[in-house]
Each structure stands twice: as structure tokens, then as C-alpha cells.
Amino acid sequence: MALTVHPGAILPVCITIVGCGPGALDYVTPAAQAAIAEAEVLAGAARLLELFPAAAAERMVVGGDIPAALDHLSTLVGNRKVVVLVTGDPGVRSLAQPVIARFGRDRCNVIPGISSVQVAFARLGLDWTDARLISAHHHLPDMDFAALAAETKIAVLVGGASSLPWLLELARTLEATHALFLCQDLTLPREQVTCLTADQLAGWKLSPQSILLLVEKKLWT
Ligand SMILES: C[S@@+](CC[C@H](N)C(=O)[O-])C[C@H]1O[C@@H](n2cnc3c(N)ncnc32)[C@H](O)[C@@H]1O
């Protein structure tokens, strides 16, 4: 059966959500750069706004209070080209979901970016189709760590020093079966990818931009 499209029913895009990669400008795609250059309002974390000093757009810093940021955004959308910047890819734990929930899927245009998770697996030369992705960024998930032993690859989005005790418990539970790789500040000049033990992790100064990869030892050796 043919699909009928009613153009009149389609609302105009009001917000473009742009994935900006893990931090370095070389990992921002040309499509993202073009949307940013055309923006009249750029909204995002201060760190992301600083990546584009030449953009002429008005800037709106998005901090921890997401509902307040969404309220402010709703006063800006309409006649102006509003671009929301997110880290990495919009589809991996980003501001994209609350923005889409507030303004509607039909009214948001999403430009994908290179995720920090992609970069972490690329650094190890590993396929990540079968990886389990866990976010400990905003809150620490309550989960059965022992049950994760069945996973071949796990990527944990780590939320800085406060998540260390949780991360250590996970690392100690799985280190007999899995090799641990701490991937910090990916794509930035201070990038560090370190294979370590749980004991070494205990004394580590965690960057707020860290991913812990746990890779089944059978795959690695
Ligand atoms: C809110 S999530 C956003 C993830 C993002 N959408 C992506 O695709 O990379 C933030 C988490 O991403 C990870 N992250 C972002 N940038 C990173 C980087 N340059 N190096 C390592 N991890 C990074 C960290 O785990 C951080 O806590």
C-alpha cells in the first residue's frame, strides 16, 4: 500500500540538535560544523560552546538545571535557528532526549556525532556491536554486577570521582574474567587509555570524562 504524506500536517523544525564529538574539533563532522555556522542561537554546556569561538550566534549556557534550560529554550524557538550542542552522539545519554520530549520529535532535527564510546572501542581496535552500554554518569545504576560476567564487552560512562566506589565494586567483581581499560579525555591532548587492575583503579584520579571498558579476557589475549 502506498504511503500518503500530508505536507501540511508536518510542523517546521524548530531545533537542531548537533552531536559535537568527544571534545576535539577534528572529531566534529562537517554537517555539524555547517549547522553551527548557520545557528542564530547556540545552546549547550560551556565546554561545548567554547569549541566554536567563531560562531556568531547568541550563546546560551546549559548547566545542571535541565527543566530551567528547556523553559528558556522555549522562549527562543520560533523565528530563530536554535541549535543545541551535545557531547559525542545525541543518541548516547545526552540532552537530546529531554529536548525531543519537550519540543516533539517532528520539530527536532538530529545531526549525529562521533560518540566517546565509539572512540574508546576504536582505540582498542574492537568491534562494539555486541557491547553492553551502562551509564553511571548522572546516577549510579542499581545492578547485579555478577550477572554482567556473561557480557563479552561492557562500556561504562563514568561520572567522575563520586562514582569511584561503585566502579571499583564492578571492577573487582569482573576482573577475574574481564580486562579493564580506563579511557580518559578521549581525542583531547591529555587523552589516556590505560589497562589496569582494580587495585590500580582504586588510587586513580578519575577525569570527569572517563569510560571504563571491560573486555572478556578470552577476546583480548
Ligand atoms: C552525558 S554522557 C554523554 C555521552 C555522549 N553523548 C557520547 O556519545 O559520548 C557523558 C559521559 O560521556 C563520556 N565522555 C564524554 N566525552 C568523553 C571523552 N572525551 N573521553 C572519555 N569519556 C567521555 C563520559 O563517560 C561522560 O561521563
mmCIF file of C-alpha atoms in Angstrom, residues 10-190:
data_model
loop_
_atom_site.group_PDB
_atom_site.id
_atom_site.type_symbol
_atom_site.label_atom_id
_atom_site.label_comp_id
_atom_site.label_asym_id
_atom_site.label_seq_id
_atom_site.Cartn_x
_atom_site.Cartn_y
_atom_site.Cartn_z
ATOM 1 C CA ILE A 10 4.275 18.445 9.206
ATOM 2 C CA LEU A 11 5.406 21.075 11.694
ATOM 3 C CA PRO A 12 8.541 23.040 10.812
ATOM 4 C CA VAL A 13 11.768 22.027 12.518
ATOM 5 C CA CYS A 14 12.342 24.332 15.451
ATOM 6 C CA ILE A 15 15.518 22.950 16.987
ATOM 7 C CA THR A 16 18.572 21.299 15.519
ATOM 8 C CA ILE A 17 20.411 19.011 17.932
ATOM 9 C CA VAL A 18 24.045 18.594 16.993
ATOM 10 C CA GLY A 19 26.434 15.891 18.195
ATOM 11 C CA CYS A 20 29.832 17.533 18.709
ATOM 12 C CA GLY A 21 32.060 14.508 19.296
ATOM 13 C CA PRO A 22 34.100 13.743 22.422
ATOM 14 C CA GLY A 23 35.930 17.071 22.659
ATOM 15 C CA ALA A 24 38.403 17.773 19.852
ATOM 16 C CA LEU A 25 37.408 19.905 16.874
ATOM 17 C CA ASP A 26 38.756 17.315 14.400
ATOM 18 C CA TYR A 27 36.038 14.952 15.618
ATOM 19 C CA VAL A 28 33.210 17.405 14.770
ATOM 20 C CA THR A 29 31.676 16.400 11.430
ATOM 21 C CA PRO A 30 31.314 18.874 8.535
ATOM 22 C CA ALA A 31 27.495 18.539 8.820
ATOM 23 C CA ALA A 32 27.704 19.606 12.465
ATOM 24 C CA GLN A 33 30.057 22.493 11.613
ATOM 25 C CA ALA A 34 27.632 23.726 8.921
ATOM 26 C CA ALA A 35 24.622 23.690 11.279
ATOM 27 C CA ILE A 36 26.629 25.550 13.935
ATOM 28 C CA ALA A 37 27.791 28.183 11.431
ATOM 29 C CA GLU A 38 24.155 28.865 10.453
ATOM 30 C CA ALA A 39 22.799 28.982 14.017
ATOM 31 C CA GLU A 40 21.282 32.145 15.433
ATOM 32 C CA VAL A 41 21.205 30.720 18.966
ATOM 33 C CA LEU A 42 23.699 28.142 20.228
ATOM 34 C CA ALA A 43 22.796 26.338 23.454
ATOM 35 C CA GLY A 44 24.957 23.834 25.302
ATOM 36 C CA ALA A 45 27.481 23.193 28.056
ATOM 37 C CA ALA A 46 30.146 25.902 28.399
ATOM 38 C CA ARG A 47 32.826 23.410 27.307
ATOM 39 C CA LEU A 48 30.981 22.813 24.017
ATOM 40 C CA LEU A 49 30.253 26.486 23.355
ATOM 41 C CA GLU A 50 33.972 27.210 23.774
ATOM 42 C CA LEU A 51 34.746 24.784 20.940
ATOM 43 C CA PHE A 52 33.210 27.221 18.445
ATOM 44 C CA PRO A 53 34.582 30.680 19.219
ATOM 45 C CA ALA A 54 33.975 31.929 15.657
ATOM 46 C CA ALA A 55 30.229 31.178 15.662
ATOM 47 C CA ALA A 56 28.330 34.468 15.547
ATOM 48 C CA ALA A 57 25.210 33.098 17.290
ATOM 49 C CA GLU A 58 23.848 34.255 20.619
ATOM 50 C CA ARG A 59 25.029 31.796 23.292
ATOM 51 C CA MET A 60 23.032 30.083 25.994
ATOM 52 C CA VAL A 61 24.943 28.097 28.602
ATOM 53 C CA VAL A 62 23.119 24.950 29.722
ATOM 54 C CA GLY A 63 24.056 23.949 33.274
ATOM 55 C CA GLY A 64 22.716 21.241 35.573
ATOM 56 C CA ASP A 65 19.126 22.527 35.723
ATOM 57 C CA ILE A 66 17.682 20.921 32.588
ATOM 58 C CA PRO A 67 13.992 21.906 33.155
ATOM 59 C CA ALA A 68 15.065 25.563 33.505
ATOM 60 C CA ALA A 69 17.156 25.275 30.314
ATOM 61 C CA LEU A 70 14.176 23.798 28.430
ATOM 62 C CA ASP A 71 11.934 26.635 29.667
ATOM 63 C CA HIS A 72 14.473 29.168 28.454
ATOM 64 C CA LEU A 73 14.816 27.393 25.094
ATOM 65 C CA SER A 74 11.048 27.541 24.606
ATOM 66 C CA THR A 75 11.247 31.352 24.745
ATOM 67 C CA LEU A 76 13.853 31.316 21.947
ATOM 68 C CA VAL A 77 12.416 28.854 19.431
ATOM 69 C CA GLY A 78 10.151 30.122 16.703
ATOM 70 C CA ASN A 79 11.679 32.514 14.262
ATOM 71 C CA ARG A 80 15.328 31.907 15.106
ATOM 72 C CA LYS A 81 17.566 28.993 14.163
ATOM 73 C CA VAL A 82 18.228 27.324 17.510
ATOM 74 C CA VAL A 83 20.997 24.742 17.700
ATOM 75 C CA VAL A 84 21.506 22.609 20.813
ATOM 76 C CA LEU A 85 25.013 21.215 21.191
ATOM 77 C CA VAL A 86 25.559 17.859 22.867
ATOM 78 C CA THR A 87 28.710 15.863 23.568
ATOM 79 C CA GLY A 88 29.507 12.878 21.398
ATOM 80 C CA ASP A 89 26.428 11.451 19.697
ATOM 81 C CA PRO A 90 22.925 12.696 20.605
ATOM 82 C CA GLY A 91 21.731 9.076 20.824
ATOM 83 C CA VAL A 92 24.052 8.210 23.716
ATOM 84 C CA ARG A 93 22.835 9.662 27.029
ATOM 85 C CA SER A 94 22.551 13.293 26.020
ATOM 86 C CA LEU A 95 20.400 16.383 26.339
ATOM 87 C CA ALA A 96 18.760 15.331 23.043
ATOM 88 C CA GLN A 97 16.139 13.146 24.754
ATOM 89 C CA PRO A 98 14.750 15.835 27.122
ATOM 90 C CA VAL A 99 14.784 18.352 24.244
ATOM 91 C CA ILE A 100 12.884 15.951 21.939
ATOM 92 C CA ALA A 101 10.453 15.071 24.736
ATOM 93 C CA ARG A 102 9.725 18.769 25.296
ATOM 94 C CA PHE A 103 9.544 20.054 21.701
ATOM 95 C CA GLY A 104 8.455 16.913 19.820
ATOM 96 C CA ARG A 105 10.277 14.512 17.534
ATOM 97 C CA ASP A 106 8.769 16.137 14.404
ATOM 98 C CA ARG A 107 10.165 19.508 15.345
ATOM 99 C CA CYS A 108 13.748 18.422 16.076
ATOM 100 C CA ASN A 109 16.422 17.711 13.519
ATOM 101 C CA VAL A 110 19.181 15.494 14.924
ATOM 102 C CA ILE A 111 22.685 15.571 13.471
ATOM 103 C CA PRO A 112 24.681 12.587 14.707
ATOM 104 C CA GLY A 113 28.152 12.913 16.143
ATOM 105 C CA ILE A 114 31.076 10.665 16.996
ATOM 106 C CA SER A 115 30.434 9.145 20.398
ATOM 107 C CA SER A 116 33.087 8.831 23.087
ATOM 108 C CA VAL A 117 32.055 5.145 23.220
ATOM 109 C CA GLN A 118 32.967 4.713 19.532
ATOM 110 C CA VAL A 119 36.339 6.332 20.145
ATOM 111 C CA ALA A 120 37.036 4.156 23.215
ATOM 112 C CA PHE A 121 36.414 0.945 21.258
ATOM 113 C CA ALA A 122 38.340 2.297 18.260
ATOM 114 C CA ARG A 123 41.377 2.876 20.477
ATOM 115 C CA LEU A 124 41.357 -0.844 21.310
ATOM 116 C CA GLY A 125 40.578 -1.867 17.731
ATOM 117 C CA LEU A 126 37.426 -3.669 18.874
ATOM 118 C CA ASP A 127 34.026 -4.110 17.240
ATOM 119 C CA TRP A 128 31.345 -2.938 19.669
ATOM 120 C CA THR A 129 28.178 -4.277 18.030
ATOM 121 C CA ASP A 130 27.667 -6.627 20.986
ATOM 122 C CA ALA A 131 28.771 -4.271 23.753
ATOM 123 C CA ARG A 132 26.631 -3.580 26.811
ATOM 124 C CA LEU A 133 26.465 0.145 27.498
ATOM 125 C CA ILE A 134 25.965 1.310 31.087
ATOM 126 C CA SER A 135 25.631 4.910 32.196
ATOM 127 C CA ALA A 136 26.896 5.845 35.660
ATOM 128 C CA HIS A 137 27.086 9.473 34.617
ATOM 129 C CA HIS A 138 24.177 11.078 36.484
ATOM 130 C CA HIS A 139 23.177 8.350 38.865
ATOM 131 C CA LEU A 140 24.695 5.021 39.776
ATOM 132 C CA PRO A 141 22.544 2.176 38.457
ATOM 133 C CA ASP A 142 21.482 -0.487 40.917
ATOM 134 C CA MET A 143 22.523 -3.711 39.215
ATOM 135 C CA ASP A 144 23.703 -7.251 39.805
ATOM 136 C CA PHE A 145 27.396 -6.994 38.890
ATOM 137 C CA ALA A 146 27.924 -10.774 38.926
ATOM 138 C CA ALA A 147 25.261 -11.160 36.193
ATOM 139 C CA LEU A 148 27.402 -8.942 33.940
ATOM 140 C CA ALA A 149 30.088 -11.650 33.780
ATOM 141 C CA ALA A 150 28.171 -13.118 30.823
ATOM 142 C CA GLU A 151 28.795 -9.968 28.745
ATOM 143 C CA THR A 152 31.794 -10.019 26.407
ATOM 144 C CA LYS A 153 32.250 -6.228 26.285
ATOM 145 C CA ILE A 154 30.940 -3.580 28.648
ATOM 146 C CA ALA A 155 31.349 0.181 28.339
ATOM 147 C CA VAL A 156 30.634 2.270 31.421
ATOM 148 C CA LEU A 157 30.103 6.025 31.068
ATOM 149 C CA VAL A 158 31.724 7.156 34.293
ATOM 150 C CA GLY A 159 30.663 10.299 36.078
ATOM 151 C CA GLY A 160 33.885 11.378 37.773
ATOM 152 C CA ALA A 161 35.309 10.777 41.254
ATOM 153 C CA SER A 162 31.982 10.278 43.062
ATOM 154 C CA SER A 163 31.307 7.129 41.044
ATOM 155 C CA LEU A 164 34.638 5.509 42.009
ATOM 156 C CA PRO A 165 33.352 3.219 44.844
ATOM 157 C CA TRP A 166 30.580 1.900 42.539
ATOM 158 C CA LEU A 167 33.059 1.437 39.702
ATOM 159 C CA LEU A 168 35.517 -0.357 41.978
ATOM 160 C CA GLU A 169 32.895 -2.849 43.097
ATOM 161 C CA LEU A 170 32.108 -3.577 39.445
ATOM 162 C CA ALA A 171 35.811 -3.870 38.559
ATOM 163 C CA ARG A 172 36.567 -6.196 41.492
ATOM 164 C CA THR A 173 33.602 -8.422 40.612
ATOM 165 C CA LEU A 174 34.634 -8.834 36.980
ATOM 166 C CA GLU A 175 38.427 -8.571 36.904
ATOM 167 C CA ALA A 176 38.914 -12.344 37.029
ATOM 168 C CA THR A 177 37.094 -12.674 33.698
ATOM 169 C CA HIS A 178 37.494 -9.236 32.096
ATOM 170 C CA ALA A 179 40.424 -6.929 31.282
ATOM 171 C CA LEU A 180 39.887 -3.335 32.410
ATOM 172 C CA PHE A 181 40.704 -0.319 30.242
ATOM 173 C CA LEU A 182 40.246 3.203 31.538
ATOM 174 C CA CYS A 183 39.784 5.637 28.630
ATOM 175 C CA GLN A 184 40.093 9.254 29.737
ATOM 176 C CA ASP A 185 39.756 12.593 27.925
ATOM 177 C CA LEU A 186 39.478 10.891 24.553
ATOM 178 C CA THR A 187 40.536 12.917 21.486
ATOM 179 C CA LEU A 188 41.989 15.653 23.712
ATOM 180 C CA PRO A 189 45.751 16.281 24.042
ATOM 181 C CA ARG A 190 45.663 14.756 27.560
#
